[in-house]
Amino acid sequence: MKRYYQPEIETASREQILAWQNERLVKQVHHVWENVPYYRKKMEEKGLTPEDIKGVADLHKLPFLTKDDLREAYPYGLMGKPLKDCVRIQSTSGTTGKRVVAFYTQKDIDLWEDCCARAIVAVGGTEEDVCQVCYGYGLFTGGPGLNGGSHKVGCLTLPMSSGNTDRQLQFMTDLEATIICCTPSYAAYLAESIHERGLRDQIKLKAGIFGAEAWSEEMRRDVEKSLGIRAYDIYGLTEISGPGVAFECEEQTGMHINEDHFIAEIIDPNTGEVLPEGEKGELVFTCITKEAFPLLRYRTRDICVLSRKKCSCGRTHVKMSKPMGRSDDMLIIKGVNVFPSQIETVLLEQGYQANYQIIVDRVNNSDTLEVQVEMTAENFSDSLSKIGEMEKQLVGALKAMLGIYAKVKLVAPKTIARSEGKAVRIIDKRKI
Amino acid sequence: MTNIHQISIFLENRAGSLAEVTGMLAESGINLRALSIAESADYGVLRIIADDAEKATAALLEKGCVLSMTPVTVVSVPDEPAGLSEVLKLLAEGSVDIEYMYSLFTHQNAKAYMVFRVADEEKFRAVLSAHGIGLATKEELGLK
Ligand SMILES: [Zn+2]
C-alpha cells in the first residue's frame, strides 16, 4: 500500500526541504515585489528590496500581513496575478463583516489539492476507498479542498456537503464509505445517530479527517471508539489555501506542515520576534508556491508549537501542535469564524448598545451561540409583539452577518458588566 | 380631556425583577392604581398606572429602567353582570382593534374600570360615546 502521496517530497531530507524553501522564497519575494504594490509598499517602508531576501534566514526581515491588511486591500489588493489568470475564489468571514476573498489560479488549486491528497493518503486512503466529504461545498474551503484531494488519490468521492444526516447515513451505508471528512463535532453527532438507529454493523468506515474546529484528545478517543475508526486532524485556512496546509499522520502527535509550499514560523504575538523551535507562540505562514494570492508572513492568530522531532511515519516535514488558542478574539462556532466585532457592528446598526455578552456552548455535540444584549429605550415598546419583531430583526441581521444562527437574549439595562476586556464579553462553555 | 398615561417597563424573566421595580416605586412613595404584565419566555413588559406618572417616571429612569409612556383610556364599565361583555361586544361591532386591556381598581367608589390600549383611539371613543359609555377622569381615579 502506498504510504505517501508524494514520497520524494514528503520524506525529503531536511537539507533538500531547506533548499526548496530558499529557492522558492527568493523567487516568490520577486513575484510579490513585481505584482503586489500593497506589499511592495510595506517592504519599501522597511527599506527592503527583493535582493535583501537571499533565503529563509532572511525571512524575519519581511513585514507581516494580518487580517486587517486583507480588509484594507479587499478585494483585489493582494493579488499576484491578473484576474484573467484566476479560476476560482474561496471565502471566509473577516473581522468586521467584510469577507476574506482568496483567489486561485489553476496551478494554485492543483497544489492545494495535492496537499489534501497527502492528508488522505496519510490516513490510509487509496483508490480502493470511498471518501465521503461532508464539509460544506461552496465558498467554504472544506468541501472543495478535500473533494479535490480525494479525486487525486483516486477515491470514489461522495460530494455530500454538510447537513442532512439521513442522507449522509444512507450513502455511508449503501455505498460503504471508508473515509469520512467533516468537522469533529459533526462526526460525534453522526456517531450518535448511527448508534441510535442501530446502524453500527453497516458502517465500513476506517478513518476520519476532522478539522475546521478545535477538538480534544478525549473527543478523538470517543469518536474513534464509537465509529471504530482512527480519527485524524487537519489544519488550514482560506488565506493560505484551505485544509491541507498541515495534516496528521498515523503517529497522531501533531500535523505535518507541507513545507515545500508553506514556510512556518512561530512568533511572540506581542513583539513579533521569531521564537526558537519548541516555544509556544503565534503561527505565521509564508506561501512560497502560490501565484494568485501569495501572502508573505501572514499572521494566523493561532497559538501553537512546532516540532522537528523525527516522526515514525517517515515524513520529514515539521509538525505543528493543535492550535491551543488565539491571539485575537476570534471564535470558531460550527466551523464558522465569528468575531465579536461583527456582532458589535450589528448591534449598533440595530439601535442597541455595544454592551453585550456572547455565550458559546456545545449541546449534543453541536455549537450554540447566544448573544445577550441590553434593552434600550429606543427599541422598547409597550407592545410585546413589537419587541418580538425587533428581536426577530436582530436575529436576522446577525444571521446575515455571521452566517449562523444566534439566539438573542434581551436583558435589563446595566446588567452586563462594563468591560474593555474580551474575557467578560465572551463566555465559552465548550469543553474542548 | 387630559390623557391618562401608562408607564411600560422592561422586565427580565427572572425571580425578583418585578419586586425590584415595585420596590423602587414604593421608595418614592408612588401608589399603583393598576398593573398588568405581558411576558415572553425571556422577558416581560410591566404596565402600570401610577397615581403620579411624572414622579414615577423620574424615579424609574433614575434607577436605570428602560420604559415608555403610552396614552391609554380608562373606561367606566357598568358594574353589573355582563357589563364588560356588553362593552366589548359594542367595540367589536364598531371594528375597534384592542391591543390589550386590564382592570383598574379604586376604593373611591364602587365602579369597575378597565384600562384599554387600542389601535384607533378616535374610532374607539366614537363607539363609546355613541353608546353613552363613560370614560374615567384622572380626578375620579385619584391620579395627578
Ligand atoms: Zn508523521
Coordinates of C-alpha atoms and ligand atoms in Angstrom, one line a residue:
Chain A
M1 CA 0.0 0.0 0.0
K2 CA 1.1 3.5 -0.8
R3 CA 2.2 5.3 2.3
Y4 CA 2.8 8.7 0.9
Y5 CA 1.1 10.6 -1.9
Q6 CA 4.4 12.3 -3.0
P7 CA 7.1 10.3 -1.2
E8 CA 10.0 12.2 -2.8
I9 CA 8.7 15.4 -1.3
E10 CA 7.1 14.2 1.9
T11 CA 10.2 12.2 3.0
A12 CA 12.8 14.5 1.5
S13 CA 15.9 15.3 3.6
R14 CA 15.9 18.5 5.7
E15 CA 18.6 19.9 3.5
Q16 CA 16.5 19.3 0.4
I17 CA 13.5 20.9 2.0
L18 CA 15.5 23.9 3.0
A19 CA 17.0 24.2 -0.5
W20 CA 13.5 24.2 -2.0
Q21 CA 12.4 26.8 0.5
N22 CA 15.4 29.1 -0.1
E23 CA 15.0 29.0 -3.9
R24 CA 11.2 29.4 -3.9
L25 CA 11.1 32.1 -1.2
V26 CA 13.6 34.3 -3.2
K27 CA 11.5 33.8 -6.4
Q28 CA 8.2 34.5 -4.5
V29 CA 9.5 37.7 -3.0
H30 CA 10.4 38.9 -6.5
H31 CA 7.0 37.9 -7.8
V32 CA 5.3 39.8 -5.0
W33 CA 7.5 42.8 -5.4
E34 CA 6.7 43.0 -9.1
N35 CA 2.9 42.2 -8.8
V36 CA 1.6 43.3 -5.4
P37 CA 2.0 47.0 -4.9
Y38 CA 0.4 46.8 -1.5
Y39 CA 3.1 44.5 -0.2
R40 CA 5.9 46.3 -2.1
K41 CA 5.0 49.5 -0.2
K42 CA 5.2 47.6 3.1
M43 CA 8.7 46.4 2.1
E44 CA 9.8 49.9 1.0
E45 CA 8.6 51.3 4.3
K46 CA 11.1 48.9 5.9
G47 CA 13.8 49.9 3.4
L48 CA 13.8 46.4 1.8
T49 CA 14.3 45.3 -1.7
P50 CA 14.0 41.7 -3.0
E51 CA 17.8 41.5 -3.0
D52 CA 17.7 41.6 0.8
I53 CA 16.0 38.3 0.9
K54 CA 18.5 35.6 0.0
G55 CA 16.8 32.7 1.7
V56 CA 14.8 31.5 4.7
A57 CA 17.4 33.0 7.1
D58 CA 16.3 36.5 5.9
L59 CA 12.6 35.7 6.2
H60 CA 12.3 37.5 9.6
K61 CA 13.1 40.9 7.8
L62 CA 9.9 40.8 5.8
P63 CA 6.8 42.7 7.1
F64 CA 3.8 40.8 8.4
L65 CA 0.4 40.6 6.9
T66 CA -2.7 40.4 9.1
K67 CA -6.4 40.2 8.7
D68 CA -6.5 44.0 8.8
D69 CA -4.4 44.1 5.7
L70 CA -6.8 41.7 4.0
R71 CA -9.6 44.1 4.9
E72 CA -7.7 47.1 3.7
A73 CA -6.7 45.6 0.4
Y74 CA -10.1 44.0 -0.2
P75 CA -10.9 42.6 -2.7
Y76 CA -8.0 42.8 -5.3
G77 CA -5.2 44.5 -3.4
L78 CA -3.2 41.4 -2.6
M79 CA -3.5 39.6 -5.9
G80 CA -0.3 38.4 -7.5
K81 CA -1.9 37.5 -10.9
P82 CA -4.3 39.3 -13.2
L83 CA -8.0 38.2 -12.9
K84 CA -7.8 36.5 -16.3
D85 CA -5.3 34.0 -14.9
C86 CA -7.5 33.2 -11.9
V87 CA -10.1 30.4 -12.0
R88 CA -11.7 30.4 -8.5
I89 CA -12.3 32.2 -5.3
Q90 CA -13.0 30.8 -1.8
S91 CA -14.1 33.0 1.0
T92 CA -14.4 33.1 4.8
S93 CA -15.7 35.8 7.2
G94 CA -13.4 38.6 8.2
T95 CA -13.0 40.8 11.3
T96 CA -15.7 43.4 10.7
G97 CA -18.0 41.6 8.5
K98 CA -16.0 42.2 5.3
R99 CA -15.3 38.7 4.0
V100 CA -11.8 37.4 3.1
V101 CA -11.7 36.5 -0.5
A102 CA -8.8 34.4 -1.7
F103 CA -8.0 33.9 -5.4
Y104 CA -6.6 30.8 -7.1
T105 CA -5.0 30.0 -10.4
Q106 CA -5.4 26.5 -11.8
K107 CA -1.9 25.8 -10.5
D108 CA -2.8 27.1 -7.0
I109 CA -5.8 24.7 -6.9
D110 CA -3.6 21.8 -8.2
L111 CA -1.1 22.3 -5.4
W112 CA -3.8 22.8 -2.8
E113 CA -5.4 19.5 -3.9
D114 CA -2.1 17.8 -3.7
C115 CA -1.8 18.9 -0.1
C116 CA -5.3 17.4 0.6
A117 CA -4.3 14.2 -1.3
R118 CA -1.3 13.9 1.0
A119 CA -3.6 14.1 4.0
I120 CA -5.9 11.4 2.6
V121 CA -3.1 9.0 1.8
A122 CA -1.7 9.7 5.3
V123 CA -4.8 8.2 6.9
G124 CA -4.6 5.2 4.6
G125 CA -6.6 6.4 1.6
T126 CA -6.1 4.6 -1.7
E127 CA -8.0 4.3 -5.0
E128 CA -9.9 1.4 -3.4
D129 CA -11.5 3.8 -0.9
V130 CA -14.9 5.6 -0.8
C131 CA -14.4 9.0 0.6
Q132 CA -17.4 10.8 2.0
V133 CA -16.9 14.6 2.1
C134 CA -19.4 16.3 4.4
Y135 CA -17.7 19.6 4.8
G136 CA -19.7 22.4 3.2
Y137 CA -19.2 23.0 -0.5
G138 CA -19.2 26.4 -2.0
L139 CA -17.3 29.4 -0.6
F140 CA -16.0 27.4 2.4
T141 CA -12.7 25.7 1.5
G142 CA -13.5 22.4 3.4
G143 CA -15.7 20.7 0.8
P144 CA -13.8 21.8 -2.4
G145 CA -10.3 21.1 -0.9
L146 CA -11.0 17.5 0.3
N147 CA -13.1 16.8 -2.8
G148 CA -10.1 17.7 -5.0
G149 CA -7.7 15.7 -2.8
S150 CA -9.9 12.7 -2.9
H151 CA -10.1 12.8 -6.7
K152 CA -6.3 13.0 -6.9
V153 CA -5.9 9.9 -4.7
G154 CA -8.5 8.2 -6.9
C155 CA -11.0 7.5 -4.2
L156 CA -14.6 7.2 -5.1
T157 CA -15.7 10.6 -3.9
L158 CA -19.1 11.3 -2.3
P159 CA -19.6 15.1 -2.5
M160 CA -22.2 15.2 0.2
S161 CA -21.6 18.7 1.6
S162 CA -22.8 19.4 5.2
G163 CA -26.1 18.6 6.9
N164 CA -29.0 16.2 6.1
T165 CA -28.0 13.4 8.4
D166 CA -30.5 11.0 7.0
R167 CA -29.0 11.3 3.5
Q168 CA -25.4 11.1 4.9
L169 CA -26.1 7.9 6.7
Q170 CA -27.9 6.4 3.7
F171 CA -24.9 7.0 1.4
M172 CA -22.5 6.0 4.1
T173 CA -24.2 2.6 4.5
D174 CA -25.4 2.0 0.9
L175 CA -22.1 2.9 -0.8
E176 CA -19.9 1.7 2.1
A177 CA -17.9 4.8 2.7
T178 CA -14.5 4.0 4.2
I179 CA -13.2 7.5 4.9
I180 CA -15.2 10.5 6.1
C181 CA -14.2 14.2 6.1
C182 CA -16.1 16.6 8.3
T183 CA -15.9 18.7 11.4
P184 CA -15.2 16.7 14.6
S185 CA -18.5 17.9 16.2
Y186 CA -20.4 16.6 13.2
A187 CA -18.5 13.3 13.4
A188 CA -19.6 13.0 17.0
Y189 CA -23.2 13.8 16.0
L190 CA -23.1 11.2 13.2
A191 CA -21.7 8.6 15.6
E192 CA -24.6 9.2 18.0
S193 CA -27.2 9.0 15.2
I194 CA -25.6 5.7 14.0
H195 CA -25.9 4.2 17.4
E196 CA -29.5 5.4 17.9
R197 CA -30.5 3.8 14.6
G198 CA -28.6 0.6 15.2
L199 CA -26.5 1.1 12.0
R200 CA -23.2 0.3 13.6
D201 CA -22.9 -3.1 11.8
Q202 CA -23.4 -1.5 8.4
I203 CA -20.7 1.1 8.8
K204 CA -17.5 0.3 6.9
L205 CA -15.5 3.5 7.9
K206 CA -11.9 3.1 8.8
A207 CA -10.7 6.6 9.1
G208 CA -11.9 10.2 9.5
I209 CA -10.3 13.5 8.7
F210 CA -11.7 16.1 11.1
G211 CA -10.8 19.8 11.0
A212 CA -12.1 23.3 10.8
E213 CA -12.7 23.5 14.6
A214 CA -11.0 22.7 17.9
W215 CA -11.3 19.3 19.4
S216 CA -9.7 17.5 22.3
E217 CA -7.9 14.1 22.6
E218 CA -10.8 12.9 24.6
M219 CA -13.2 13.7 21.8
R220 CA -10.8 11.9 19.4
R221 CA -10.9 8.7 21.6
D222 CA -14.7 8.9 21.8
V223 CA -15.2 9.2 18.1
E224 CA -12.6 6.5 17.4
K225 CA -14.3 4.2 19.8
S226 CA -17.9 4.8 18.8
L227 CA -17.2 4.6 15.0
G228 CA -14.5 2.0 15.1
I229 CA -12.1 4.3 13.1
R230 CA -9.0 6.2 13.5
A231 CA -9.6 10.0 13.7
Y232 CA -7.1 12.4 12.2
D233 CA -6.7 16.2 12.5
I234 CA -6.3 18.5 9.5
Y235 CA -5.4 22.2 9.5
G236 CA -5.7 25.0 7.1
L237 CA -7.1 28.5 6.5
T238 CA -8.6 30.1 3.4
E239 CA -6.0 32.9 3.4
I240 CA -3.2 30.3 2.9
S241 CA -5.2 27.9 0.7
G242 CA -7.6 25.9 2.8
P243 CA -7.5 22.5 4.5
G244 CA -4.3 20.6 4.0
V245 CA -1.8 23.3 5.0
A246 CA -1.0 20.7 7.6
F247 CA -2.3 17.2 8.3
E248 CA -1.9 14.4 10.8
C249 CA -0.1 11.1 10.1
E250 CA -0.5 7.6 11.7
E251 CA 1.5 8.8 14.7
Q252 CA -1.3 11.2 15.7
T253 CA 1.1 13.5 17.6
G254 CA 0.8 16.7 15.6
M255 CA 0.3 17.8 12.0
H256 CA 3.0 17.8 9.3
I257 CA 3.1 21.2 7.6
N258 CA 3.6 21.0 3.8
E259 CA 6.9 22.8 3.9
D260 CA 7.5 22.7 0.2
H261 CA 4.6 25.2 -0.1
F262 CA 4.4 27.0 3.2
I263 CA 7.2 28.2 5.5
A264 CA 6.0 28.2 9.1
E265 CA 7.4 30.5 11.9
I266 CA 6.4 30.9 15.5
I267 CA 6.4 34.4 16.8
D268 CA 5.8 36.2 20.0
P269 CA 2.3 37.8 19.3
N270 CA 3.2 40.9 21.2
T271 CA 6.6 41.7 19.9
G272 CA 6.6 39.9 16.5
E273 CA 10.0 38.3 17.4
V274 CA 10.6 34.9 16.0
L275 CA 10.7 32.3 18.8
P276 CA 13.0 29.3 18.9
E277 CA 11.7 25.9 18.0
G278 CA 9.6 24.3 20.7
E279 CA 8.3 27.5 22.1
K280 CA 4.6 28.4 22.1
G281 CA 3.6 31.3 20.0
E282 CA 1.6 32.6 17.1
L283 CA 1.9 30.7 13.8
V284 CA 2.9 32.6 10.8
F285 CA 2.8 31.3 7.2
T286 CA 4.7 32.4 4.1
C287 CA 3.3 30.9 0.8
I288 CA 6.2 30.1 -1.5
T289 CA 4.4 28.5 -4.4
K290 CA 1.1 30.3 -4.6
E291 CA 0.6 32.6 -7.6
A292 CA -2.8 34.4 -7.3
F293 CA -2.8 35.1 -3.5
P294 CA 0.8 35.0 -2.5
L295 CA 0.7 36.0 1.2
L296 CA 4.1 36.5 2.9
R297 CA 4.4 36.2 6.7
Y298 CA 0.7 36.0 7.3
R299 CA -0.2 36.0 10.9
T300 CA -2.8 33.2 11.6
R301 CA -3.5 34.3 15.2
D302 CA -3.4 30.6 16.1
I303 CA -1.2 29.8 19.0
C304 CA 0.7 26.6 18.7
V305 CA 4.1 24.8 19.0
L306 CA 6.3 23.5 16.1
S307 CA 8.4 20.3 16.4
R308 CA 11.1 18.9 14.1
K309 CA 11.5 15.7 16.1
K310 CA 11.8 12.7 13.8
C311 CA 8.4 11.2 13.1
S312 CA 7.9 7.4 12.9
C313 CA 5.8 7.8 9.8
G314 CA 8.9 8.7 7.8
R315 CA 7.7 12.2 6.9
T316 CA 10.4 14.8 7.4
H317 CA 8.2 18.0 7.3
V318 CA 7.9 20.0 10.6
K319 CA 4.9 19.2 12.8
M320 CA 2.6 21.7 14.4
S321 CA 0.6 21.0 17.6
K322 CA -3.2 21.5 17.6
P323 CA -3.9 25.2 18.0
M324 CA -4.1 25.9 21.7
G325 CA -5.8 29.2 21.4
R326 CA -6.0 32.5 19.6
S327 CA -4.0 35.7 19.9
D328 CA -7.1 37.6 18.9
D329 CA -10.7 37.1 20.0
M330 CA -11.9 35.1 17.0
L331 CA -14.3 32.2 17.9
I332 CA -14.9 29.2 15.7
I333 CA -18.6 28.2 16.0
K334 CA -19.9 25.4 14.0
G335 CA -16.7 25.7 11.9
V336 CA -17.5 29.3 11.1
N337 CA -15.2 32.2 12.1
V338 CA -17.0 34.6 14.3
F339 CA -15.5 37.9 15.6
P340 CA -17.1 39.7 18.4
S341 CA -16.6 42.9 16.4
Q342 CA -19.1 41.6 13.8
I343 CA -21.7 41.1 16.5
E344 CA -20.9 44.6 17.8
T345 CA -21.5 46.1 14.3
V346 CA -24.9 44.5 14.0
L347 CA -26.0 45.6 17.5
L348 CA -25.1 49.2 16.8
E349 CA -26.8 49.2 13.5
Q350 CA -30.0 47.8 15.1
G351 CA -30.0 50.5 17.8
Y352 CA -28.6 48.6 20.7
Q353 CA -25.6 49.4 22.9
A354 CA -22.2 47.9 22.1
N355 CA -22.5 46.3 25.5
Y356 CA -23.2 42.6 25.1
Q357 CA -22.2 39.2 26.1
I358 CA -21.5 36.2 23.9
I359 CA -22.2 32.7 25.3
V360 CA -20.9 29.8 23.3
D361 CA -21.7 26.3 24.4
R362 CA -21.8 22.8 22.9
V363 CA -25.1 21.0 23.2
N364 CA -25.5 17.5 21.8
N365 CA -22.2 17.9 20.0
S366 CA -23.3 21.0 18.2
D367 CA -22.1 24.5 19.0
T368 CA -24.6 27.1 20.2
L369 CA -24.3 30.8 20.2
E370 CA -26.3 33.2 22.4
V371 CA -25.9 37.0 22.3
Q372 CA -27.1 38.8 25.4
V373 CA -27.8 42.4 24.8
E374 CA -29.3 45.1 27.0
M375 CA -32.7 46.5 26.1
T376 CA -32.6 50.2 25.1
A377 CA -35.3 52.9 25.3
E378 CA -35.1 53.2 21.6
N379 CA -36.1 49.6 21.0
F380 CA -38.5 49.3 23.8
S381 CA -42.2 49.3 23.4
D382 CA -45.3 48.7 25.5
S383 CA -46.3 46.0 23.0
L384 CA -44.7 42.6 23.4
S385 CA -45.2 41.8 19.7
K386 CA -43.3 44.9 18.7
I387 CA -40.4 43.9 20.9
G388 CA -40.7 40.4 19.4
E389 CA -40.4 41.8 15.9
M390 CA -37.3 43.9 16.9
E391 CA -35.8 40.7 18.3
K392 CA -36.5 38.8 15.2
Q393 CA -35.0 41.5 13.1
L394 CA -31.8 41.4 15.2
V395 CA -31.6 37.6 14.8
G396 CA -32.0 38.0 11.1
A397 CA -29.3 40.7 10.9
L398 CA -26.9 38.5 13.0
K399 CA -27.6 35.5 10.7
A400 CA -26.8 37.7 7.7
M401 CA -23.6 38.9 9.2
L402 CA -22.3 35.7 10.8
G403 CA -23.8 33.1 8.5
I404 CA -25.0 31.1 11.5
Y405 CA -28.0 31.3 13.9
A406 CA -27.5 33.2 17.2
K407 CA -30.1 33.1 19.9
V408 CA -30.7 36.6 21.1
K409 CA -31.5 37.3 24.8
L410 CA -32.7 40.8 25.7
V411 CA -31.7 41.7 29.3
A412 CA -32.3 44.7 31.5
P413 CA -30.1 47.7 31.2
K414 CA -26.9 47.8 33.3
T415 CA -27.0 44.1 33.9
I416 CA -24.0 43.3 31.7
A417 CA -20.7 44.3 33.3
R418 CA -19.0 47.2 31.5
S419 CA -15.5 46.0 30.5
E420 CA -12.8 46.6 28.0
G421 CA -11.5 43.1 28.2
K422 CA -12.7 40.3 25.9
A423 CA -12.8 37.8 28.7
V424 CA -16.0 39.2 30.1
R425 CA -17.7 39.6 26.7
I426 CA -17.1 36.0 25.7
I427 CA -18.1 33.1 27.8
D428 CA -17.0 29.9 26.1
K429 CA -18.5 26.9 28.0
R430 CA -17.4 24.3 25.4
K431 CA -15.1 21.7 26.9
I432 CA -12.6 21.2 24.3
Chain B
M1 CA -59.8 65.8 28.4
T2 CA -56.3 65.0 29.5
N3 CA -54.8 61.7 28.7
I4 CA -54.1 59.0 31.3
H5 CA -50.5 57.8 30.8
Q6 CA -49.5 54.2 31.3
I7 CA -45.8 53.5 32.1
S8 CA -44.4 50.4 30.4
I9 CA -41.3 48.9 31.9
F10 CA -38.9 46.2 30.5
L11 CA -38.6 43.3 32.8
E12 CA -36.3 40.4 32.6
N13 CA -37.9 37.0 33.3
R14 CA -36.1 36.1 36.5
A15 CA -37.1 35.9 40.1
G16 CA -37.2 39.2 41.8
S17 CA -37.2 41.5 38.8
L18 CA -40.8 42.6 39.5
A19 CA -40.1 43.1 43.2
E20 CA -37.2 45.4 42.2
V21 CA -39.4 47.7 40.2
T22 CA -42.3 47.8 42.7
G23 CA -39.6 48.4 45.4
M24 CA -38.3 51.4 43.5
L25 CA -41.8 52.8 43.3
A26 CA -42.6 52.2 46.9
E27 CA -39.3 54.0 47.9
S28 CA -40.5 57.1 46.0
G29 CA -44.0 57.0 47.6
I30 CA -45.8 56.1 44.4
N31 CA -49.1 54.4 44.6
L32 CA -50.2 52.0 41.9
R33 CA -53.7 52.1 40.5
A34 CA -53.4 49.3 38.0
L35 CA -50.8 46.8 36.9
S36 CA -50.5 44.2 34.2
I37 CA -47.7 42.0 32.9
A38 CA -47.2 40.6 29.4
E39 CA -44.4 38.1 29.0
S40 CA -42.5 36.0 26.6
A41 CA -40.1 33.2 27.5
D42 CA -37.2 35.6 28.2
Y43 CA -38.6 39.0 29.1
G44 CA -41.8 40.8 30.0
V45 CA -43.4 44.2 29.8
L46 CA -44.8 45.6 33.1
R47 CA -47.6 48.1 32.5
I48 CA -48.7 50.3 35.3
I49 CA -51.0 53.3 36.1
A50 CA -49.3 55.3 38.8
D51 CA -51.0 57.9 40.9
D52 CA -48.2 60.3 39.9
A53 CA -47.0 59.3 36.5
E54 CA -44.3 62.1 36.3
K55 CA -42.8 61.3 39.6
A56 CA -42.9 57.5 38.9
T57 CA -41.2 58.0 35.5
A58 CA -38.4 60.1 37.0
A59 CA -37.8 57.6 39.8
L60 CA -37.6 54.6 37.4
L61 CA -35.4 56.4 34.9
E62 CA -33.0 57.4 37.7
K63 CA -32.7 53.7 38.7
G64 CA -31.8 52.9 35.1
C65 CA -35.1 51.2 33.9
V66 CA -36.0 51.1 30.3
L67 CA -39.5 52.4 29.9
S68 CA -42.0 54.1 27.6
M69 CA -45.1 56.2 28.2
T70 CA -48.3 55.2 26.4
P71 CA -51.6 57.1 26.4
V72 CA -54.4 54.8 27.4
T73 CA -58.1 55.2 28.0
V74 CA -59.8 54.1 31.1
V75 CA -63.5 53.2 30.6
S76 CA -66.0 53.2 33.3
V77 CA -67.8 49.9 32.8
P78 CA -71.3 49.3 34.1
D79 CA -70.8 47.4 37.3
E80 CA -73.3 44.7 36.7
P81 CA -73.3 41.1 35.3
A82 CA -72.1 41.1 31.6
G83 CA -71.2 44.8 31.9
L84 CA -67.7 44.3 30.4
S85 CA -69.0 41.8 27.8
E86 CA -71.5 44.4 26.6
V87 CA -68.8 47.0 26.1
L88 CA -66.5 44.5 24.3
K89 CA -69.4 43.5 22.0
L90 CA -70.0 47.1 21.0
L91 CA -66.3 47.6 20.3
A92 CA -66.2 44.5 18.2
E93 CA -69.2 45.7 16.2
G94 CA -67.5 49.1 15.7
S95 CA -64.3 47.2 14.5
V96 CA -62.2 48.6 17.3
D97 CA -58.9 46.7 17.5
I98 CA -57.9 46.2 21.1
E99 CA -54.2 45.8 21.6
Y100 CA -54.5 45.0 25.3
M101 CA -56.6 45.8 28.3
Y102 CA -56.6 45.2 32.0
S103 CA -58.6 46.1 35.0
L104 CA -58.1 49.1 37.4
F105 CA -59.2 49.1 41.0
T106 CA -60.1 52.1 43.1
H107 CA -61.6 52.4 46.5
Q108 CA -63.1 55.8 45.8
N109 CA -66.4 54.4 44.6
A110 CA -68.0 51.1 43.7
K111 CA -67.4 51.4 39.9
A112 CA -65.5 49.0 37.8
Y113 CA -62.8 50.4 35.5
M114 CA -60.9 48.8 32.5
V115 CA -57.7 50.2 31.0
F116 CA -57.7 50.0 27.2
R117 CA -55.0 50.3 24.6
V118 CA -56.5 50.3 21.2
A119 CA -55.2 50.7 17.6
D120 CA -57.5 53.5 16.7
E121 CA -58.3 55.8 19.6
E122 CA -60.7 58.1 17.7
K123 CA -62.9 55.2 16.5
F124 CA -62.8 53.7 20.0
R125 CA -64.0 56.9 21.6
A126 CA -66.7 57.4 19.0
V127 CA -68.1 53.9 19.7
L128 CA -68.1 54.6 23.4
S129 CA -69.8 57.9 23.2
A130 CA -72.4 56.7 20.7
H131 CA -73.5 54.2 23.4
G132 CA -73.2 56.5 26.3
I133 CA -70.3 54.6 27.9
G134 CA -68.3 56.9 30.2
L135 CA -64.6 57.5 30.4
A136 CA -62.9 57.8 33.8
T137 CA -61.3 61.1 34.6
K138 CA -58.0 61.5 36.4
E139 CA -59.7 63.0 39.4
E140 CA -62.1 60.1 39.6
L141 CA -59.2 57.7 39.7
G142 CA -57.1 59.8 42.1
L143 CA -54.4 60.5 39.5
K144 CA -52.3 63.6 39.3
Ligands
ZN1 ZN 4.4 11.7 10.8

